[in-house]
PDB file of C-alpha atoms in Angstrom:
ATOM      1  CA  ASP J   1     -20.720  34.781 -69.391  1.00 93.00           C
ATOM      2  CA  ILE J   2     -19.309  37.236 -71.748  1.00 96.00           C
ATOM      3  CA  GLN J   3     -20.074  36.983 -75.388  1.00 97.00           C
ATOM      4  CA  MET J   4     -18.184  37.898 -78.510  1.00 98.00           C
ATOM      5  CA  THR J   5     -19.585  38.991 -81.554  1.00 98.00           C
ATOM      6  CA  GLN J   6     -17.047  38.996 -84.675  1.00 98.00           C
ATOM      7  CA  SER J   7     -17.471  40.251 -88.221  1.00 97.00           C
ATOM      8  CA  PRO J   8     -17.715  39.408 -91.065  1.00 97.00           C
ATOM      9  CA  ALA J   9     -18.064  35.752 -90.923  1.00 97.00           C
ATOM     10  CA  SER J  10     -16.065  35.415 -94.244  1.00 97.00           C
ATOM     11  CA  LEU J  11     -14.076  37.900 -96.239  1.00 96.00           C
ATOM     12  CA  SER J  12     -12.528  38.157 -99.845  1.00 97.00           C
ATOM     13  CA  ALA J  13      -9.755  40.574-100.485  1.00 97.00           C
ATOM     14  CA  SER J  14      -6.896  41.297-102.984  1.00 97.00           C
ATOM     15  CA  LEU J  15      -2.958  40.976-102.457  1.00 97.00           C
ATOM     16  CA  GLY J  16      -1.541  44.287-101.270  1.00 97.00           C
ATOM     17  CA  GLU J  17      -5.373  45.192 -99.583  1.00 97.00           C
ATOM     18  CA  THR J  18      -5.853  46.401 -96.160  1.00 98.00           C
ATOM     19  CA  VAL J  19      -8.829  44.203 -94.515  1.00 98.00           C
ATOM     20  CA  THR J  20     -10.429  44.711 -91.233  1.00 98.00           C
ATOM     21  CA  ILE J  21     -12.153  42.378 -88.903  1.00 98.00           C
ATOM     22  CA  GLU J  22     -14.310  43.587 -85.847  1.00 98.00           C
ATOM     23  CA  CYS J  23     -15.175  41.984 -82.518  1.00 98.00           C
ATOM     24  CA  ARG J  24     -17.779  43.207 -80.151  1.00 98.00           C
ATOM     25  CA  ALA J  25     -17.699  42.087 -76.410  1.00 98.00           C
ATOM     26  CA  SER J  26     -21.135  42.037 -74.477  1.00 98.00           C
ATOM     27  CA  GLU J  27     -19.475  43.902 -71.734  1.00 98.00           C
ATOM     28  CA  ASP J  28     -16.476  46.069 -71.179  1.00 98.00           C
ATOM     29  CA  ILE J  29     -13.171  43.503 -71.234  1.00 97.00           C
ATOM     30  CA  TYR J  30     -10.679  46.154 -70.271  1.00 97.00           C
ATOM     31  CA  ASN J  31      -8.542  45.220 -73.307  1.00 97.00           C
ATOM     32  CA  GLY J  32      -8.270  41.376 -72.235  1.00 96.00           C
ATOM     33  CA  LEU J  33      -8.626  40.976 -75.941  1.00 97.00           C
ATOM     34  CA  ALA J  34      -6.470  38.589 -78.221  1.00 97.00           C
ATOM     35  CA  TRP J  35      -6.434  37.577 -81.793  1.00 98.00           C
ATOM     36  CA  TYR J  36      -5.494  34.141 -83.346  1.00 98.00           C
ATOM     37  CA  GLN J  37      -4.920  33.316 -86.599  1.00 98.00           C
ATOM     38  CA  GLN J  38      -5.533  29.596 -87.750  1.00 97.00           C
ATOM     39  CA  LYS J  39      -4.313  28.351 -91.169  1.00 96.00           C
ATOM     40  CA  PRO J  40      -6.224  25.282 -92.654  1.00 93.00           C
ATOM     41  CA  GLY J  41      -5.283  21.953 -90.803  1.00 93.00           C
ATOM     42  CA  LYS J  42      -3.191  23.844 -88.473  1.00 96.00           C
ATOM     43  CA  SER J  43      -3.677  24.830 -84.586  1.00 97.00           C
ATOM     44  CA  PRO J  44      -4.585  28.562 -83.605  1.00 97.00           C
ATOM     45  CA  GLN J  45      -1.733  30.665 -83.162  1.00 97.00           C
ATOM     46  CA  LEU J  46      -1.670  34.131 -81.161  1.00 96.00           C
ATOM     47  CA  LEU J  47      -1.080  37.309 -83.099  1.00 97.00           C
ATOM     48  CA  ILE J  48      -2.144  39.762 -80.663  1.00 97.00           C
ATOM     49  CA  TYR J  49      -2.712  40.291 -76.909  1.00 96.00           C
ATOM     50  CA  ASN J  50      -3.802  43.007 -74.743  1.00 96.00           C
ATOM     51  CA  ALA J  51      -5.940  44.420 -77.764  1.00 97.00           C
ATOM     52  CA  ASN J  52      -2.911  45.912 -79.316  1.00 97.00           C
ATOM     53  CA  SER J  53       0.574  44.307 -78.681  1.00 96.00           C
ATOM     54  CA  LEU J  54       1.889  42.121 -80.980  1.00 97.00           C
ATOM     55  CA  HIS J  55       3.255  38.476 -80.163  1.00 95.00           C
ATOM     56  CA  THR J  56       6.550  37.845 -80.719  1.00 94.00           C
ATOM     57  CA  GLY J  57       7.558  36.878 -84.531  1.00 95.00           C
ATOM     58  CA  VAL J  58       4.355  38.100 -85.743  1.00 97.00           C
ATOM     59  CA  PRO J  59       4.611  40.540 -88.799  1.00 97.00           C
ATOM     60  CA  SER J  60       4.081  44.434 -88.392  1.00 97.00           C
ATOM     61  CA  ARG J  61       1.606  44.417 -91.016  1.00 98.00           C
ATOM     62  CA  PHE J  62      -0.811  43.144 -88.351  1.00 98.00           C
ATOM     63  CA  SER J  63      -2.337  45.624 -85.684  1.00 98.00           C
ATOM     64  CA  GLY J  64      -5.004  45.522 -83.162  1.00 98.00           C
ATOM     65  CA  SER J  65      -6.917  48.171 -81.871  1.00 98.00           C
ATOM     66  CA  GLY J  66      -9.816  48.859 -79.726  1.00 98.00           C
ATOM     67  CA  SER J  67     -11.200  49.378 -76.066  1.00 98.00           C
ATOM     68  CA  GLY J  68     -14.106  48.745 -73.794  1.00 98.00           C
ATOM     69  CA  THR J  69     -16.638  46.548 -76.005  1.00 98.00           C
ATOM     70  CA  GLN J  70     -15.044  47.397 -79.390  1.00 98.00           C
ATOM     71  CA  TYR J  71     -11.979  45.906 -81.029  1.00 98.00           C
ATOM     72  CA  SER J  72     -10.519  45.287 -84.506  1.00 98.00           C
ATOM     73  CA  LEU J  73      -7.847  43.571 -86.149  1.00 98.00           C
ATOM     74  CA  LYS J  74      -5.864  45.218 -89.290  1.00 98.00           C
ATOM     75  CA  ILE J  75      -3.792  43.230 -91.841  1.00 98.00           C
ATOM     76  CA  ASN J  76      -2.043  45.864 -94.082  1.00 98.00           C
ATOM     77  CA  SER J  77      -0.760  44.790 -97.681  1.00 97.00           C
ATOM     78  CA  LEU J  78      -2.301  41.506 -97.465  1.00 98.00           C
ATOM     79  CA  GLN J  79       0.168  38.637 -98.428  1.00 97.00           C
ATOM     80  CA  SER J  80      -1.044  35.185 -99.690  1.00 97.00           C
ATOM     81  CA  GLU J  81       0.350  33.653 -96.466  1.00 97.00           C
ATOM     82  CA  ASP J  82      -2.435  35.749 -94.276  1.00 98.00           C
ATOM     83  CA  VAL J  83      -5.127  33.469 -95.777  1.00 97.00           C
ATOM     84  CA  ALA J  84      -6.719  31.628 -92.715  1.00 97.00           C
ATOM     85  CA  SER J  85      -9.326  32.042 -90.153  1.00 97.00           C
ATOM     86  CA  TYR J  86      -8.965  34.791 -87.610  1.00 98.00           C
ATOM     87  CA  PHE J  87     -10.683  34.667 -83.885  1.00 98.00           C
ATOM     88  CA  CYS J  88     -10.779  37.093 -81.332  1.00 98.00           C
ATOM     89  CA  GLN J  89     -10.909  35.807 -77.748  1.00 97.00           C
ATOM     90  CA  GLN J  90     -11.807  37.582 -74.663  1.00 97.00           C
ATOM     91  CA  TYR J  91      -9.682  36.736 -71.493  1.00 96.00           C
ATOM     92  CA  TYR J  92     -11.063  39.081 -68.841  1.00 95.00           C
ATOM     93  CA  ASP J  93     -13.503  36.658 -67.324  1.00 94.00           C
ATOM     94  CA  TYR J  94     -12.464  33.405 -68.042  1.00 94.00           C
ATOM     95  CA  TYR J  95     -12.366  32.800 -71.902  1.00 96.00           C
ATOM     96  CA  THR J  96     -14.795  33.319 -74.838  1.00 96.00           C
ATOM     97  CA  PHE J  97     -13.925  33.163 -78.460  1.00 97.00           C
ATOM     98  CA  GLY J  98     -15.814  35.098 -81.597  1.00 98.00           C
ATOM     99  CA  ALA J  99     -17.075  32.656 -84.200  1.00 97.00           C
ATOM    100  CA  GLY J 100     -14.138  33.576 -86.702  1.00 97.00           C
ATOM    101  CA  THR J 101     -13.870  35.095 -89.734  1.00 98.00           C
ATOM    102  CA  LYS J 102     -12.452  33.374 -92.869  1.00 97.00           C
ATOM    103  CA  LEU J 103     -10.238  35.403 -95.245  1.00 98.00           C
ATOM    104  CA  GLU J 104      -9.712  34.490 -98.659  1.00 97.00           C
ATOM    105  CA  LEU J 105      -8.024  35.688-101.621  1.00 96.00           C
ATOM    106  CA  LYS J 106      -9.833  37.360-104.473  1.00 94.00           C
TER     107      LYS J 106
ATOM    108  CA  GLN O   1      11.554  25.216 -77.204  1.00 95.00           C
ATOM    109  CA  VAL O   2       7.896  25.236 -75.813  1.00 96.00           C
ATOM    110  CA  GLN O   3       6.117  22.186 -76.933  1.00 98.00           C
ATOM    111  CA  LEU O   4       2.808  20.596 -76.318  1.00 98.00           C
ATOM    112  CA  LYS O   5       1.499  17.235 -77.549  1.00 98.00           C
ATOM    113  CA  GLU O   6      -2.059  15.828 -77.173  1.00 98.00           C
ATOM    114  CA  SER O   7      -2.550  12.356 -77.454  1.00 97.00           C
ATOM    115  CA  GLY O   8      -5.637   9.773 -76.812  1.00 92.00           C
ATOM    116  CA  PRO O   9      -7.964   7.712 -78.509  1.00 91.00           C
ATOM    117  CA  VAL O  10      -9.290   8.878 -82.120  1.00 91.00           C
ATOM    118  CA  LEU O  11     -12.546   7.077 -81.793  1.00 96.00           C
ATOM    119  CA  VAL O  12     -14.458   6.779 -78.503  1.00 96.00           C
ATOM    120  CA  GLN O  13     -18.265   5.382 -78.521  1.00 96.00           C
ATOM    121  CA  ALA O  14     -20.923   7.546 -77.428  1.00 95.00           C
ATOM    122  CA  SER O  15     -21.686   7.320 -73.764  1.00 96.00           C
ATOM    123  CA  GLU O  16     -17.957   6.397 -72.849  1.00 97.00           C
ATOM    124  CA  THR O  17     -15.375   8.486 -71.257  1.00 97.00           C
ATOM    125  CA  LEU O  18     -12.774  10.456 -73.213  1.00 97.00           C
ATOM    126  CA  SER O  19      -9.366  10.529 -71.939  1.00 98.00           C
ATOM    127  CA  LEU O  20      -6.677  12.640 -73.291  1.00 98.00           C
ATOM    128  CA  THR O  21      -3.193  13.430 -72.204  1.00 98.00           C
ATOM    129  CA  CYS O  22      -1.042  16.709 -72.957  1.00 98.00           C
ATOM    130  CA  THR O  23       2.610  16.218 -73.057  1.00 98.00           C
ATOM    131  CA  VAL O  24       4.388  19.410 -72.479  1.00 98.00           C
ATOM    132  CA  SER O  25       8.257  20.258 -72.702  1.00 98.00           C
ATOM    133  CA  GLY O  26      10.146  23.423 -72.691  1.00 97.00           C
ATOM    134  CA  PHE O  27       8.162  24.963 -69.188  1.00 97.00           C
ATOM    135  CA  SER O  28       7.437  23.543 -66.124  1.00 97.00           C
ATOM    136  CA  LEU O  29       3.689  23.043 -65.189  1.00 97.00           C
ATOM    137  CA  THR O  30       4.293  24.705 -61.583  1.00 96.00           C
ATOM    138  CA  ASN O  31       4.947  28.035 -63.589  1.00 96.00           C
ATOM    139  CA  TYR O  32       2.039  27.879 -66.319  1.00 96.00           C
ATOM    140  CA  GLY O  33      -1.500  26.825 -66.378  1.00 96.00           C
ATOM    141  CA  VAL O  34      -2.923  24.167 -69.303  1.00 97.00           C
ATOM    142  CA  ILE O  35      -6.289  25.264 -71.207  1.00 97.00           C
ATOM    143  CA  TRP O  36      -8.153  22.732 -72.925  1.00 98.00           C
ATOM    144  CA  VAL O  37     -10.053  23.975 -76.128  1.00 98.00           C
ATOM    145  CA  ARG O  38     -11.910  21.979 -78.467  1.00 98.00           C
ATOM    146  CA  GLN O  39     -12.930  22.643 -82.097  1.00 97.00           C
ATOM    147  CA  PRO O  40     -15.889  20.816 -83.757  1.00 96.00           C
ATOM    148  CA  PRO O  41     -15.478  20.219 -87.620  1.00 94.00           C
ATOM    149  CA  GLY O  42     -15.731  23.508 -89.242  1.00 90.00           C
ATOM    150  CA  LYS O  43     -16.992  25.379 -86.533  1.00 91.00           C
ATOM    151  CA  GLY O  44     -15.272  27.874 -83.752  1.00 93.00           C
ATOM    152  CA  LEU O  45     -13.476  27.446 -80.786  1.00 96.00           C
ATOM    153  CA  GLU O  46     -14.744  26.593 -77.149  1.00 97.00           C
ATOM    154  CA  TRP O  47     -12.659  26.659 -74.188  1.00 96.00           C
ATOM    155  CA  MET O  48     -13.492  23.514 -71.615  1.00 97.00           C
ATOM    156  CA  GLY O  49     -11.330  23.986 -68.507  1.00 97.00           C
ATOM    157  CA  ILE O  50      -7.737  25.268 -66.851  1.00 96.00           C
ATOM    158  CA  ILE O  51      -5.186  23.726 -64.486  1.00 97.00           C
ATOM    159  CA  TRP O  52      -3.823  26.479 -63.244  1.00 96.00           C
ATOM    160  CA  ARG O  53       0.171  26.438 -62.135  1.00 95.00           C
ATOM    161  CA  ASN O  54      -0.871  25.786 -58.628  1.00 95.00           C
ATOM    162  CA  GLY O  55      -2.935  22.910 -59.562  1.00 96.00           C
ATOM    163  CA  ASN O  56      -6.274  24.378 -59.164  1.00 96.00           C
ATOM    164  CA  THR O  57      -8.960  23.944 -62.058  1.00 97.00           C
ATOM    165  CA  ASP O  58     -11.591  25.675 -63.381  1.00 96.00           C
ATOM    166  CA  TYR O  59     -14.243  24.779 -65.860  1.00 97.00           C
ATOM    167  CA  ASN O  60     -16.912  26.006 -68.389  1.00 96.00           C
ATOM    168  CA  SER O  61     -19.926  25.913 -67.101  1.00 95.00           C
ATOM    169  CA  ALA O  62     -21.548  23.963 -70.082  1.00 95.00           C
ATOM    170  CA  LEU O  63     -19.319  21.134 -69.457  1.00 97.00           C
ATOM    171  CA  LYS O  64     -18.299  21.139 -65.345  1.00 96.00           C
ATOM    172  CA  SER O  65     -20.716  18.224 -64.906  1.00 96.00           C
ATOM    173  CA  ARG O  66     -18.995  15.841 -67.105  1.00 97.00           C
ATOM    174  CA  LEU O  67     -15.344  17.117 -67.169  1.00 98.00           C
ATOM    175  CA  SER O  68     -12.273  16.650 -64.758  1.00 98.00           C
ATOM    176  CA  ILE O  69      -8.887  18.041 -65.441  1.00 98.00           C
ATOM    177  CA  ASN O  70      -5.537  16.932 -63.604  1.00 97.00           C
ATOM    178  CA  ARG O  71      -1.691  16.611 -63.772  1.00 98.00           C
ATOM    179  CA  ASP O  72       1.334  14.972 -63.067  1.00 98.00           C
ATOM    180  CA  THR O  73       4.089  17.464 -62.678  1.00 97.00           C
ATOM    181  CA  SER O  74       6.615  14.974 -62.410  1.00 97.00           C
ATOM    182  CA  LYS O  75       5.991  13.709 -66.076  1.00 98.00           C
ATOM    183  CA  SER O  76       5.216  17.239 -67.309  1.00 98.00           C
ATOM    184  CA  GLN O  77       1.510  15.595 -68.003  1.00 98.00           C
ATOM    185  CA  VAL O  78      -1.909  16.963 -68.158  1.00 98.00           C
ATOM    186  CA  PHE O  79      -5.034  14.911 -68.371  1.00 98.00           C
ATOM    187  CA  LEU O  80      -8.467  15.647 -69.628  1.00 98.00           C
ATOM    188  CA  LYS O  81     -11.363  12.962 -68.827  1.00 98.00           C
ATOM    189  CA  MET O  82     -15.044  13.672 -69.795  1.00 98.00           C
ATOM    190  CA  ASN O  83     -17.900  11.431 -69.591  1.00 97.00           C
ATOM    191  CA  SER O  84     -21.125  10.908 -71.036  1.00 97.00           C
ATOM    192  CA  LEU O  85     -19.650  11.548 -74.593  1.00 97.00           C
ATOM    193  CA  GLN O  86     -22.153  12.296 -77.462  1.00 97.00           C
ATOM    194  CA  THR O  87     -21.930  12.643 -81.168  1.00 97.00           C
ATOM    195  CA  ASP O  88     -21.425  16.434 -80.632  1.00 96.00           C
ATOM    196  CA  ASP O  89     -18.549  15.996 -78.558  1.00 97.00           C
ATOM    197  CA  THR O  90     -16.572  15.075 -81.945  1.00 98.00           C
ATOM    198  CA  ALA O  91     -14.068  17.569 -82.283  1.00 98.00           C
ATOM    199  CA  ILE O  92     -10.139  18.492 -82.352  1.00 98.00           C
ATOM    200  CA  TYR O  93      -9.041  18.934 -78.704  1.00 98.00           C
ATOM    201  CA  TYR O  94      -6.241  21.330 -77.986  1.00 98.00           C
ATOM    202  CA  CYS O  95      -4.210  21.884 -74.945  1.00 98.00           C
ATOM    203  CA  THR O  96      -2.745  25.388 -74.609  1.00 98.00           C
ATOM    204  CA  ARG O  97      -0.374  27.281 -72.490  1.00 97.00           C
ATOM    205  CA  ASN O  98      -1.555  30.015 -70.092  1.00 92.00           C
ATOM    206  CA  TYR O  99       0.293  32.029 -67.623  1.00 85.00           C
ATOM    207  CA  GLY O 100      -2.080  33.059 -65.133  1.00 82.00           C
ATOM    208  CA  PRO O 101      -5.565  34.918 -64.612  1.00 81.00           C
ATOM    209  CA  LYS O 102      -6.389  37.278 -67.514  1.00 82.00           C
ATOM    210  CA  SER O 103      -3.830  36.014 -69.931  1.00 87.00           C
ATOM    211  CA  VAL O 104      -3.591  34.539 -73.524  1.00 93.00           C
ATOM    212  CA  MET O 105      -3.005  31.319 -74.989  1.00 95.00           C
ATOM    213  CA  ASP O 106       0.573  31.678 -75.995  1.00 94.00           C
ATOM    214  CA  ALA O 107       1.415  28.513 -77.285  1.00 97.00           C
ATOM    215  CA  TRP O 108      -1.108  25.494 -78.631  1.00 98.00           C
ATOM    216  CA  GLY O 109      -0.629  21.709 -79.386  1.00 98.00           C
ATOM    217  CA  GLN O 110      -1.153  20.232 -82.669  1.00 97.00           C
ATOM    218  CA  GLY O 111      -4.448  19.023 -81.635  1.00 97.00           C
ATOM    219  CA  ALA O 112      -5.939  15.470 -81.346  1.00 97.00           C
ATOM    220  CA  SER O 113      -8.897  14.597 -83.570  1.00 97.00           C
ATOM    221  CA  VAL O 114     -11.632  12.554 -81.549  1.00 98.00           C
ATOM    222  CA  THR O 115     -14.595  11.138 -83.222  1.00 97.00           C
ATOM    223  CA  VAL O 116     -17.669  10.019 -81.032  1.00 97.00           C
ATOM    224  CA  SER O 117     -19.569   7.432 -82.786  1.00 96.00           C
ATOM    225  CA  SER O 118     -22.886   6.168 -82.094  1.00 91.00           C
TER     226      SER O 118
END
């Protein structure tokens, strides 16, 4: 099974800041990587798929990059509504999620 | 509008069987698969199993011996059954939409909170 290692586990940032979350796969997942946002008390929502494609309706301050085993999610100009947990997921070989990153405002 | 909605018991006794229903609208189960995902309180996400659009199923190897998923396409419903429940099966259970192999979960239900009591 493919393992996903996500870092950091938690992150505190100020409004307007740029934040980056990393995800490493245990083997090459050929860009089969998605990012999900989960706000408190809500279900996860798809942000990015195929490592760098923005899902419909997602603000352009979110971006994804990476290849092979290393991937990242960047949020430019952090907004208050971005406070949430973020999960990476590989879907190259069935499905595995990262442990999540909890993003809070400083 | 694409919607998925989970329903089922809130409280289940340990060693019993959990039965959940996912009712979908806005798309056909013959065009999309449905994946079940669960999230224990304060923890991460675990995929449980999938019923593909052709009706075939695959399961997480960690749950395979206890889990079954089937569907009624005429009612737009997908059913999850998991037996021999333990307290660590306490979680929010989500159903999600999936287009096919190597594709994402592009729509999620609101989740069904299930507590397993000993």
